[in-house]
Short mmCIF file of C-alpha atoms in Angstrom, two decimals:
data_model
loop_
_atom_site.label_atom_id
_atom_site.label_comp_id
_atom_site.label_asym_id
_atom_site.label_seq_id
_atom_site.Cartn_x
_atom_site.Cartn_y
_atom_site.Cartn_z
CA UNK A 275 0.00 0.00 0.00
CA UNK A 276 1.07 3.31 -0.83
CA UNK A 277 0.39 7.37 0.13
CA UNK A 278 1.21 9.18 -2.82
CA UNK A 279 1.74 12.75 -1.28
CA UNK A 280 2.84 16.36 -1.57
CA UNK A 281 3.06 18.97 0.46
CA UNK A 282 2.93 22.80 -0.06
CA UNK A 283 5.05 24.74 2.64
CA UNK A 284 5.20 28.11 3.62
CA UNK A 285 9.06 28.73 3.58
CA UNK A 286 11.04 30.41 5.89
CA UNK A 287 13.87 29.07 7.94
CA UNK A 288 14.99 25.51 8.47
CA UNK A 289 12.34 23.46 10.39
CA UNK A 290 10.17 26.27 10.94
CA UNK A 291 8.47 26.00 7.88
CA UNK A 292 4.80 24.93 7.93
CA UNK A 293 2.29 23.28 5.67
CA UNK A 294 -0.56 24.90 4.45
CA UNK A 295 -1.51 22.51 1.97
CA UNK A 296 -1.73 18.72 2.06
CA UNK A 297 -2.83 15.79 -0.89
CA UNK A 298 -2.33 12.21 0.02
CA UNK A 299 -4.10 9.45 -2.30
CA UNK A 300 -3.96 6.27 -0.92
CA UNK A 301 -3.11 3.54 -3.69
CA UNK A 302 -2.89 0.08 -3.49
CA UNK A 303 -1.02 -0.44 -6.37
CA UNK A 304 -3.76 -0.70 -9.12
CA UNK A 305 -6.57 2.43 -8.45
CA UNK A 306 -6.56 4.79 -5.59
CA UNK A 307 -8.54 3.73 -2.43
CA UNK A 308 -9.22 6.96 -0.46
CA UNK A 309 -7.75 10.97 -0.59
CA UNK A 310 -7.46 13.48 1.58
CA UNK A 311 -6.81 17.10 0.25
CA UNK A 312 -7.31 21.12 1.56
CA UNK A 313 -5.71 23.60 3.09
CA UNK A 314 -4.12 24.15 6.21
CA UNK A 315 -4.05 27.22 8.62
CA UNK A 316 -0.14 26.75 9.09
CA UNK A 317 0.04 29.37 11.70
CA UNK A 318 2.70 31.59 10.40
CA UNK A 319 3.23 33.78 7.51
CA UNK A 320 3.90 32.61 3.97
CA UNK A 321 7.02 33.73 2.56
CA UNK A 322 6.36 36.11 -0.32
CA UNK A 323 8.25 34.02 -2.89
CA UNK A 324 5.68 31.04 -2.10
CA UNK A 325 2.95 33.59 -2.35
CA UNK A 326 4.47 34.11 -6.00
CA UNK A 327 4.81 30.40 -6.96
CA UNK A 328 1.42 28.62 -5.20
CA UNK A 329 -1.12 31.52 -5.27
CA UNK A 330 -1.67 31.02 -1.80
CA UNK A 331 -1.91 33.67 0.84
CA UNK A 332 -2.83 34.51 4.43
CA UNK A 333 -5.88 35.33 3.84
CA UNK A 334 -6.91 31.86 2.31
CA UNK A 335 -5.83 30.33 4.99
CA UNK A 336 -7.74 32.17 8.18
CA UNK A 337 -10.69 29.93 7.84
CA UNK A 338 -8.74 26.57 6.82
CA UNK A 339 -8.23 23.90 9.77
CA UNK A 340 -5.34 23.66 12.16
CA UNK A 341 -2.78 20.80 11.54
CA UNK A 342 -4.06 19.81 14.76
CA UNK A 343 -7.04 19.03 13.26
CA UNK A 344 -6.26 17.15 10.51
CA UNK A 345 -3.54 15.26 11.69
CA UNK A 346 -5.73 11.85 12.84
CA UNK A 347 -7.12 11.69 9.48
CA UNK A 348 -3.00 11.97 7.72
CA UNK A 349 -2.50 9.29 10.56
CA UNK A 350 -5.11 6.71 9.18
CA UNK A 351 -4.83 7.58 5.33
CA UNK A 352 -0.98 6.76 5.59
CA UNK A 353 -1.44 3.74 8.36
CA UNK A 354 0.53 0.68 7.09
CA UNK A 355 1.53 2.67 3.53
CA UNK A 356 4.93 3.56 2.25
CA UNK A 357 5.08 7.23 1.59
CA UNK A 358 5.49 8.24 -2.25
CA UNK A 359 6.52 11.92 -3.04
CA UNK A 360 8.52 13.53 -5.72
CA UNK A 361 11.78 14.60 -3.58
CA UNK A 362 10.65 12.49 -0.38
CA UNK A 363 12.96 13.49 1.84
CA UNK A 364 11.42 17.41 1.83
CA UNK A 365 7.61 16.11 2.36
CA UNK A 366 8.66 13.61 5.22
CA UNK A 367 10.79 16.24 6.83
CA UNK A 368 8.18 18.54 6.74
CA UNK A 369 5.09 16.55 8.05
CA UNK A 370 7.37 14.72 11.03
CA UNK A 371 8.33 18.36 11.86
CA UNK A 372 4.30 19.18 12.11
CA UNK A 373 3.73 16.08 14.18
CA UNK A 374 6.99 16.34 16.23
CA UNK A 375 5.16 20.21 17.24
CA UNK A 376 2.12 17.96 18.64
CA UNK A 377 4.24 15.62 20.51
CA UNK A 378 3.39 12.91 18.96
CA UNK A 379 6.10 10.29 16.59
CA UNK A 380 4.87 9.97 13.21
CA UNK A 381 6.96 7.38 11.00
CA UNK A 382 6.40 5.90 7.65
CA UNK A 383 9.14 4.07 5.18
CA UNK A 384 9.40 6.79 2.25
CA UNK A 385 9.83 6.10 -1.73
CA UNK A 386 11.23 8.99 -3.28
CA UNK A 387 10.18 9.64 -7.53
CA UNK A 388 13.41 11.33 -7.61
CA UNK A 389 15.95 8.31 -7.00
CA UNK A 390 13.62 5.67 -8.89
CA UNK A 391 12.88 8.15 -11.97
CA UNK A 392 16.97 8.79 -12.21
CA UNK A 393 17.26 4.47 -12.07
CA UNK A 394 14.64 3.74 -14.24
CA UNK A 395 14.70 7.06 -16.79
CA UNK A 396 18.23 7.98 -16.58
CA UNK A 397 18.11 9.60 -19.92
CA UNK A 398 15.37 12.35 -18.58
CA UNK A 399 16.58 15.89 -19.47
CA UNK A 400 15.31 16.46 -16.34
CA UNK A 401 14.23 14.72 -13.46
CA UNK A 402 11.94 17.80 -11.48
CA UNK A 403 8.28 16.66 -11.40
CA UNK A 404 7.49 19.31 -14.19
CA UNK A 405 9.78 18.93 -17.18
CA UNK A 406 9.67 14.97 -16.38
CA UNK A 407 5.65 14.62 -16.43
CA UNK A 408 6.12 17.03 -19.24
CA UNK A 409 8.55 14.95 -21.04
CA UNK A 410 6.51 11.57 -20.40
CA UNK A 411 3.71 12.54 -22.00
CA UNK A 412 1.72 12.73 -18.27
CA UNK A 413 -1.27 15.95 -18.54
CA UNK A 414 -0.63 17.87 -15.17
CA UNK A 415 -3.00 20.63 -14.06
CA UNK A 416 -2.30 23.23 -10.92
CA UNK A 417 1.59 23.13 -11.03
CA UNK A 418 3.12 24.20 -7.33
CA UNK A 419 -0.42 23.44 -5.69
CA UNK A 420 -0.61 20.28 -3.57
CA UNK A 421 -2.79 18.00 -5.17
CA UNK A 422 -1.66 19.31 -8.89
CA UNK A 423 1.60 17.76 -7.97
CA UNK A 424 0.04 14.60 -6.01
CA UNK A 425 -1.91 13.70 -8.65
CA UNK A 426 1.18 14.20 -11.10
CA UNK A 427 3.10 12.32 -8.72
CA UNK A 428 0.45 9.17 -8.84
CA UNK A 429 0.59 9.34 -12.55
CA UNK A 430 4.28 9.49 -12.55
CA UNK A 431 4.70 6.22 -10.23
CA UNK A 432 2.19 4.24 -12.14
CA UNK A 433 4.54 4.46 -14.76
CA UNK A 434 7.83 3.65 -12.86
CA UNK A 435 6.09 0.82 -11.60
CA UNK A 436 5.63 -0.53 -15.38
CA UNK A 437 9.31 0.03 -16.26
CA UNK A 438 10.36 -1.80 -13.13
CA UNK A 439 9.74 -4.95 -14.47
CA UNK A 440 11.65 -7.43 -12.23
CA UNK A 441 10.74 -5.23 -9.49
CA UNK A 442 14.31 -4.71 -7.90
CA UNK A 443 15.13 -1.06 -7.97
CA UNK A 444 11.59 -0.78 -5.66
CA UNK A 445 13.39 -3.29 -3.50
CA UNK A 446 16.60 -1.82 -3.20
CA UNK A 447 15.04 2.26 -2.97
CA UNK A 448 12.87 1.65 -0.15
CA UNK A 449 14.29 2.94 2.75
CA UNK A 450 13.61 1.67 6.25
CA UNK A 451 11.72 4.06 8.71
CA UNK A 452 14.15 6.17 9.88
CA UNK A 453 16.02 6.57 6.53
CA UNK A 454 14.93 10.20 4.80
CA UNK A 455 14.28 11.21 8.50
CA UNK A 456 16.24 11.41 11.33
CA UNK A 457 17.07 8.57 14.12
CA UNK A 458 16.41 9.47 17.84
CA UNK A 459 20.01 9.49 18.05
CA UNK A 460 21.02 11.41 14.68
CA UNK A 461 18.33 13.97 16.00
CA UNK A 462 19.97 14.49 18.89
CA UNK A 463 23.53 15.23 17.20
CA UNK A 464 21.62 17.20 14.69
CA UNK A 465 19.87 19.69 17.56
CA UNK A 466 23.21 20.18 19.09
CA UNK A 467 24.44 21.91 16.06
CA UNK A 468 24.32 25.42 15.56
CA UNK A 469 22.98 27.22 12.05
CA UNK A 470 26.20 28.87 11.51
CA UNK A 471 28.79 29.24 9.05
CA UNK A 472 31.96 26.69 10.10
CA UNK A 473 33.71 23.32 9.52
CA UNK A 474 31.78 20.10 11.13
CA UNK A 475 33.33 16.67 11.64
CA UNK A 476 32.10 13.26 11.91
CA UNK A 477 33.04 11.03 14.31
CA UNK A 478 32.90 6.57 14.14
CA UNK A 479 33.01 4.86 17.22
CA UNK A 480 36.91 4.79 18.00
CA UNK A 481 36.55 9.46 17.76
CA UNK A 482 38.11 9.10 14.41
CA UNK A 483 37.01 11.61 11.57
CA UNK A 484 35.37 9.91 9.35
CA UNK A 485 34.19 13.13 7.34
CA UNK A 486 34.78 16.53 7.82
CA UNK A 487 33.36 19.29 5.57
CA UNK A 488 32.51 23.29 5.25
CA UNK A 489 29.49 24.69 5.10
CA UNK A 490 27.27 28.13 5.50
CA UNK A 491 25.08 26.12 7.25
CA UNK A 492 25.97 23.10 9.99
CA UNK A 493 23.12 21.82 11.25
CA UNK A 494 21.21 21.73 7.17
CA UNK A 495 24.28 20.56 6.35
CA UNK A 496 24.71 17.53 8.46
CA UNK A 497 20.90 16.84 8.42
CA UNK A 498 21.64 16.68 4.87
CA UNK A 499 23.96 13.35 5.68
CA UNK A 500 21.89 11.85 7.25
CA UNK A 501 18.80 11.83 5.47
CA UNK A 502 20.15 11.44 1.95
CA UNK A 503 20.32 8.52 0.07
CA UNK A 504 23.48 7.31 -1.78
CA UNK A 505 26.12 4.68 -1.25
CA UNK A 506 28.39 7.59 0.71
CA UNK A 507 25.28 8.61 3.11
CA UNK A 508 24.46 5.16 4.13
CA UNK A 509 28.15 4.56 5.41
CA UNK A 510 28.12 8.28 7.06
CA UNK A 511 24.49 7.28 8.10
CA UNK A 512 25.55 4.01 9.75
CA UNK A 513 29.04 4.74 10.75
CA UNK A 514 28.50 8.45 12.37
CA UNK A 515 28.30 8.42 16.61
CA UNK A 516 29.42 11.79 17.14
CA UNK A 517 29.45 15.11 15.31
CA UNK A 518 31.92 18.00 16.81
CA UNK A 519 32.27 21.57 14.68
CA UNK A 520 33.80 24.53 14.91
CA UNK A 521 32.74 28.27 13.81
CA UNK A 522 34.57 30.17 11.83
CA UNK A 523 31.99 33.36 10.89
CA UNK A 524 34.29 33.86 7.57
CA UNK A 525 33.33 31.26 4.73
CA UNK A 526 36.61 31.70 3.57
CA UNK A 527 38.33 30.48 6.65
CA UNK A 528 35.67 27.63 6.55
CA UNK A 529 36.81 26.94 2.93
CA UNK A 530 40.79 27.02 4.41
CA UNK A 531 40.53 25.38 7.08
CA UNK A 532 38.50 22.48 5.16
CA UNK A 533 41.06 21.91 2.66
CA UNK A 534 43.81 21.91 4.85
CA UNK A 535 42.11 19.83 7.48
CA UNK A 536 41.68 17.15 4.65
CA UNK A 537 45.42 17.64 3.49
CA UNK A 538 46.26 16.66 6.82
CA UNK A 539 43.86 14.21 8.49
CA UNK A 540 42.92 11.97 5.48
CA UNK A 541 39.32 11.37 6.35
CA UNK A 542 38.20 8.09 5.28
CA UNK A 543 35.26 9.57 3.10
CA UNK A 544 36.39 12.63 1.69
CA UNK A 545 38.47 12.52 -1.39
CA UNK A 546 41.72 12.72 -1.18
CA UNK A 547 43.60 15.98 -2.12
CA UNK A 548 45.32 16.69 -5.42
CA UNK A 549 47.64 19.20 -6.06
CA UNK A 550 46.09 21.27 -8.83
CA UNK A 551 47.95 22.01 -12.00
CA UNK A 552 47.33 24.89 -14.23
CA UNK A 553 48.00 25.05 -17.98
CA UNK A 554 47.61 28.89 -18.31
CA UNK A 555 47.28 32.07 -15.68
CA UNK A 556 46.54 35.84 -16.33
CA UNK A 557 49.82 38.12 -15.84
CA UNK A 558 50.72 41.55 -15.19
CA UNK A 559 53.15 42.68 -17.48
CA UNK A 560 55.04 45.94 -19.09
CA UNK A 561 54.98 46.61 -23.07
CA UNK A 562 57.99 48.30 -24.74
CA UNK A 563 56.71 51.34 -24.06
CA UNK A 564 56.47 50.62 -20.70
CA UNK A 565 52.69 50.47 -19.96
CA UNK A 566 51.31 47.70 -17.85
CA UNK A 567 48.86 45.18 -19.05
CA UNK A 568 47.61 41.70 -18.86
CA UNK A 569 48.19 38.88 -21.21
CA UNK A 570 47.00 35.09 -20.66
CA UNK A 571 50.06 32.59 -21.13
CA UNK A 572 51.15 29.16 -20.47
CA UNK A 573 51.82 29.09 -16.91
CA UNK A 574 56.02 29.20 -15.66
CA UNK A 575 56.68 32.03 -18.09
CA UNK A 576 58.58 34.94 -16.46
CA UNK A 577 55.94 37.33 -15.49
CA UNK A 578 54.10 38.57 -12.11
CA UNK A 579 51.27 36.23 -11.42
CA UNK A 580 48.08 37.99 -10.95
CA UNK A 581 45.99 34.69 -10.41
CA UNK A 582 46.36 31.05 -12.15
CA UNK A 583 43.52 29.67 -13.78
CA UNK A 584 42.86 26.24 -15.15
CA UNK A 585 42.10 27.46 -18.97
CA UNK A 586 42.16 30.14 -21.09
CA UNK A 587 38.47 30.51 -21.06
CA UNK A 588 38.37 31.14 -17.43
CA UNK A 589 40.74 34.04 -17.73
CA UNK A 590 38.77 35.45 -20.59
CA UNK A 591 35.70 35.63 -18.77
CA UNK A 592 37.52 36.90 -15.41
CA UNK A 593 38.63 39.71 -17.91
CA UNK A 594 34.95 40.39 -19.49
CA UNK A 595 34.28 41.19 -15.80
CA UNK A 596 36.70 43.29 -14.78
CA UNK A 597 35.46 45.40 -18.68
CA UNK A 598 32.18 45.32 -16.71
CA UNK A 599 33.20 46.26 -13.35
CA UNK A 600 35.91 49.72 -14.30
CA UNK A 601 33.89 50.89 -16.95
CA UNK A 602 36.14 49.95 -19.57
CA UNK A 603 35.07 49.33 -23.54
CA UNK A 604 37.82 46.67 -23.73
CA UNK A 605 40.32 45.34 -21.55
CA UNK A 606 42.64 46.68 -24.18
CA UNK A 607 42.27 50.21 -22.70
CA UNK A 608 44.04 49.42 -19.81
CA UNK A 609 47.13 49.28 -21.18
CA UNK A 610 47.03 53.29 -21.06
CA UNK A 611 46.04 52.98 -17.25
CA UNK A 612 48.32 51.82 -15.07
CA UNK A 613 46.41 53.26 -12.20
CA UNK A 614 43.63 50.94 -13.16
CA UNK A 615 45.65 48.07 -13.69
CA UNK A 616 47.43 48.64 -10.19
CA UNK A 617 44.03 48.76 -8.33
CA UNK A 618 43.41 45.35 -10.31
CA UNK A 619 46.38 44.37 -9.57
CA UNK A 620 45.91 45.12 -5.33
CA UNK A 621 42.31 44.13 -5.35
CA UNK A 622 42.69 40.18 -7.27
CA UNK A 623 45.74 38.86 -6.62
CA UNK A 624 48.28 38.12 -3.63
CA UNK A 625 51.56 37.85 -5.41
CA UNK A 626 54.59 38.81 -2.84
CA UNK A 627 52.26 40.81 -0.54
CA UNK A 628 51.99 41.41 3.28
CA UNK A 629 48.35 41.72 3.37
CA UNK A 630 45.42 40.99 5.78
CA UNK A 631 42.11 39.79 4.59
CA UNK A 632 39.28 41.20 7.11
CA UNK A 633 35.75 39.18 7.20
CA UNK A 634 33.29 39.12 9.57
CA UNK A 635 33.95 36.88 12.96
CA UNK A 636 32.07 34.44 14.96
CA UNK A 637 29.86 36.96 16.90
CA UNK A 638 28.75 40.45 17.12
CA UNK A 639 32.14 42.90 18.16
CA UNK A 640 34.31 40.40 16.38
CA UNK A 641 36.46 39.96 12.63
CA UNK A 642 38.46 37.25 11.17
CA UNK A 643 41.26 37.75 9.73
CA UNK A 644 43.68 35.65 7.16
CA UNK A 645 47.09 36.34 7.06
CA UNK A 646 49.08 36.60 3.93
CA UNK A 647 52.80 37.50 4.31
CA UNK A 648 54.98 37.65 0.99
CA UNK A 649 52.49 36.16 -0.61
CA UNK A 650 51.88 33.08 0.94
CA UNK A 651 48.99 32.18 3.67
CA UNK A 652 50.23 32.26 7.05
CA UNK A 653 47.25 31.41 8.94
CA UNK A 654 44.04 33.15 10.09
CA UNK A 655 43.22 34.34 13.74
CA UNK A 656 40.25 36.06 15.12
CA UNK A 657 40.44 39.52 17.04
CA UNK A 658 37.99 42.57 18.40
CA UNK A 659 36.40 45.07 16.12
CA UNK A 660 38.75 47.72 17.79
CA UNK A 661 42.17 46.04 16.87
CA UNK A 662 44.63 47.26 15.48
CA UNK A 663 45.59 45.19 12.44
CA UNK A 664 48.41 46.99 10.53
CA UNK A 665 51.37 45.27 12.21
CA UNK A 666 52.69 41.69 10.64
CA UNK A 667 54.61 40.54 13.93
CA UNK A 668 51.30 41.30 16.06
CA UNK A 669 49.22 39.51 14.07
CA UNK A 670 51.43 36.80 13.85
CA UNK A 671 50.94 35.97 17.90
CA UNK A 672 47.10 36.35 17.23
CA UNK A 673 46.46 33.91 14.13
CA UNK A 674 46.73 29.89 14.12
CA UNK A 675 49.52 28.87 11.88
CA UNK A 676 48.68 27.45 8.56
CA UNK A 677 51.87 26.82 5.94
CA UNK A 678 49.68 27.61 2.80
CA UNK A 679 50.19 26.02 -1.14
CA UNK A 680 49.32 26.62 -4.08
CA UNK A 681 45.83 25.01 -3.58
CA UNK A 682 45.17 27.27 -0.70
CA UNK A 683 46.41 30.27 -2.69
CA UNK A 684 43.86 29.42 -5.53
CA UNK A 685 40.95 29.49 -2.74
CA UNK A 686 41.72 32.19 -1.69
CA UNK A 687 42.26 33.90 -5.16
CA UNK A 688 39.11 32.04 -6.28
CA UNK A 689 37.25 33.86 -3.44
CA UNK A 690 38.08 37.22 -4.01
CA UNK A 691 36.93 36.90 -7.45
CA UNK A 692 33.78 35.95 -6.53
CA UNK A 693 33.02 37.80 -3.61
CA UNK A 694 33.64 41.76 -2.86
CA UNK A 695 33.18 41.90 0.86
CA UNK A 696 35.89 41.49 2.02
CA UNK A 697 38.23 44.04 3.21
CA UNK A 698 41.81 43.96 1.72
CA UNK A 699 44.29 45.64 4.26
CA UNK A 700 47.96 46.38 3.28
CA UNK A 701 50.35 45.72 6.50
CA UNK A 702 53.82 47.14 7.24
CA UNK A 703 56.00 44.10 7.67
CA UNK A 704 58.66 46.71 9.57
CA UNK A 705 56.94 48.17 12.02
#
């Protein structure tokens, strides 16, 4: 027996979303045996984009019943099924969430549209519920509204459940109860975690790290582990007793510290590290005349290094945006402007410099900051708003030693190409 269901949610920060629409049908393999469908007052404002995509507002919903209301009737419609939704994992997140807020455990095994459409359709353009119904020839009405989608959904698993044929991939996908949600114990480990921008590391029984990785957000992050599917999330998933993290406020210093964490522990999941190799880089050179410029070469030629990049390509379209972002009509011009080409120059790369790279720290009143003497990372440290930050030999008694590469050079490089906030500081190595 089977739920076929979907879910529309209001949005808004991890697990404090809430559903304001519902369709389950209840099939048994052949037709559809009961359905339950409406909206829900979810109690909380809908986020504006969902407004957008559903149609559904606040004002729809003041008259609509409670979860609390509903939720016996979800109970017995999806009693001894296997939940079926397009991107399971979402749905049964969502609806444990709403039952965990009444006290009460609600768990079902899940079947997720997703994993068996990639197994059994792998040649899909797409495998989102629209372009693949589309695609299939399946007529869907009310895109984005819960029982548009459910009833997609149904018409979407009748067909999978043609193509599987010898009926193995069903087998195999099914996940047991607590796989797509959380175990008592993973929830635990989870709720310890905070939502904040660091580097988290799992733990097997013996305290070895198993895994470590970065992340903007910890606890999505490791939630993420443990309720994916996938031959690496089962072993995290069955291997994982303890999660530890640190907080880093700057995602660059997450990004650092991840790579060289990995250089030197070796976790037995993540890949292993590679030093990169670059065919060609963007330099800053002089023309007979004297005027600086750039020019894109083979790597290991004689010229100051303003940042490597793995093609040719890349440093053509780093060099459309730099046109885009000085005003200029070609990058040609700026070999007249050696003021521009300076500021370039001191903004993009860190070739020979004594600089300090300022981001925001781990709580109000605080900054990070990455030190980069001659050129080369030295490590990163964390001090008050207030500090002063101009003197190499203080900051080197502040920061946590880190003997950078050229990997950790091309992060941070990488980095300050795609992001502008942070604050580029030029220190006095004398003083």
């Amino acid at each position: 027996m089977y739920a076929i269901l979907d879910i529309e949610s209001t949005g808004g920060k991890y697990n404090e979303e809430g559903i304001m629409e519902i369709s389950i049908y209840r099939f048994d393999g052949q037709d559809v045996v009961d359905k339950f469908a409406g909206l829900i007052n979810p109690e909380r404002d809908i986020q504006p984009f969902v407004v957008k995509l559903t149609g559904i507002n606040n004002s729809m919903l003041k008259s609509a019943p409670k979860f609390h209301e509903v939720a016996k009737r979800i109970i017995e419609i999806t009693e001894g099924a296997t939940l079926v939704a397009h991107n399971a994992q979402f749905d049964y997140r969502i609806l444990r969430t709403e039952f965990r807020r009444l006290g009460y455990d609600f768990q079902r095994k899940t079947l997720c549209t997703v994993e068996l459409s990639k197994q059994l359709i792998p040649d899909a353009e797409s495998h989102s519920l629209g372009k693949l119904v589309r695609s299939l020839g399946i007529a869907v009405s009310d895109r984005h509204r819960a029982d548009g989608d459910a009833q997609a959904t149904l018409k979407l698993f009748k067909l999978l459940l043609i193509k599987d044929s010898d009926k193995s991939i069903i087998k195999t996908v099914i996940r047991e109860e607590t796989l797509g949600e959380l175990s008592t114990r993973q929830l635990d480990m989870v709720e310890e975690l905070p939502t904040e921008t660091g580097v988290y590391y799992l733990h097997n029984k013996d305290g070895e790290i198993i895994f470590l990785g970065k992340t903007k957000n910890m606890k999505k992050r490791v939630n993420q582990h443990f309720t994916n599917v996938g031959d690496l999330a089962r072993k995290l998933q069955k291997e994982t007793k303890k999660v530890t993290y640190q907080e880093t406020g700057s995602e660059l210093i997450a990004l650092l510290k991840e790579y060289h964490e990995i250089k030197k522990t070796n976790p037995k999941y993540n890949q292993k590290i590679r030093k990169k190799g670059f065919s060609f880089g963007l330099y800053l050179t002089k023309d007979n005349n004297g005027a600086l410029k750039f020019e894109t070469e083979k790597v290991n030629v004689q010229f100051t290094r303003l940042s490597s990049f793995t093609s040719a390509k890349s440093s053509a379209l780093f060099l459309s945006k730099l046109e885009e972002e000085f005003g200029l009509d070609s990058i040609e011009s700026l070999e007249d402007n050696s003021e521009t080409v300076e500021t370039i120059f001191n903004k993009y790369s860190l070739d020979n410099r004594n600089i300090a790279l300022v981001d925001k720290g781990r709580s109000i009143g605080e900054q990070s900051v990455i030190l980069i003497k001659e050129g080369h990372l030295k490590g990163f440290g964390y001090v008050e708003l207030n500090h002063q930050l101009n003197n190499i030999h203080i900051l080197e008694t502040l920061i946590t030693p880190i003997e950078g590469d050229s990997n950790s050079t091309l992060i941070m490089e990488s980095y300050l190409r795609k992001k502008n906030r942070i604050k580029i500081l030029e220190l006095n190595p004398s003083t």
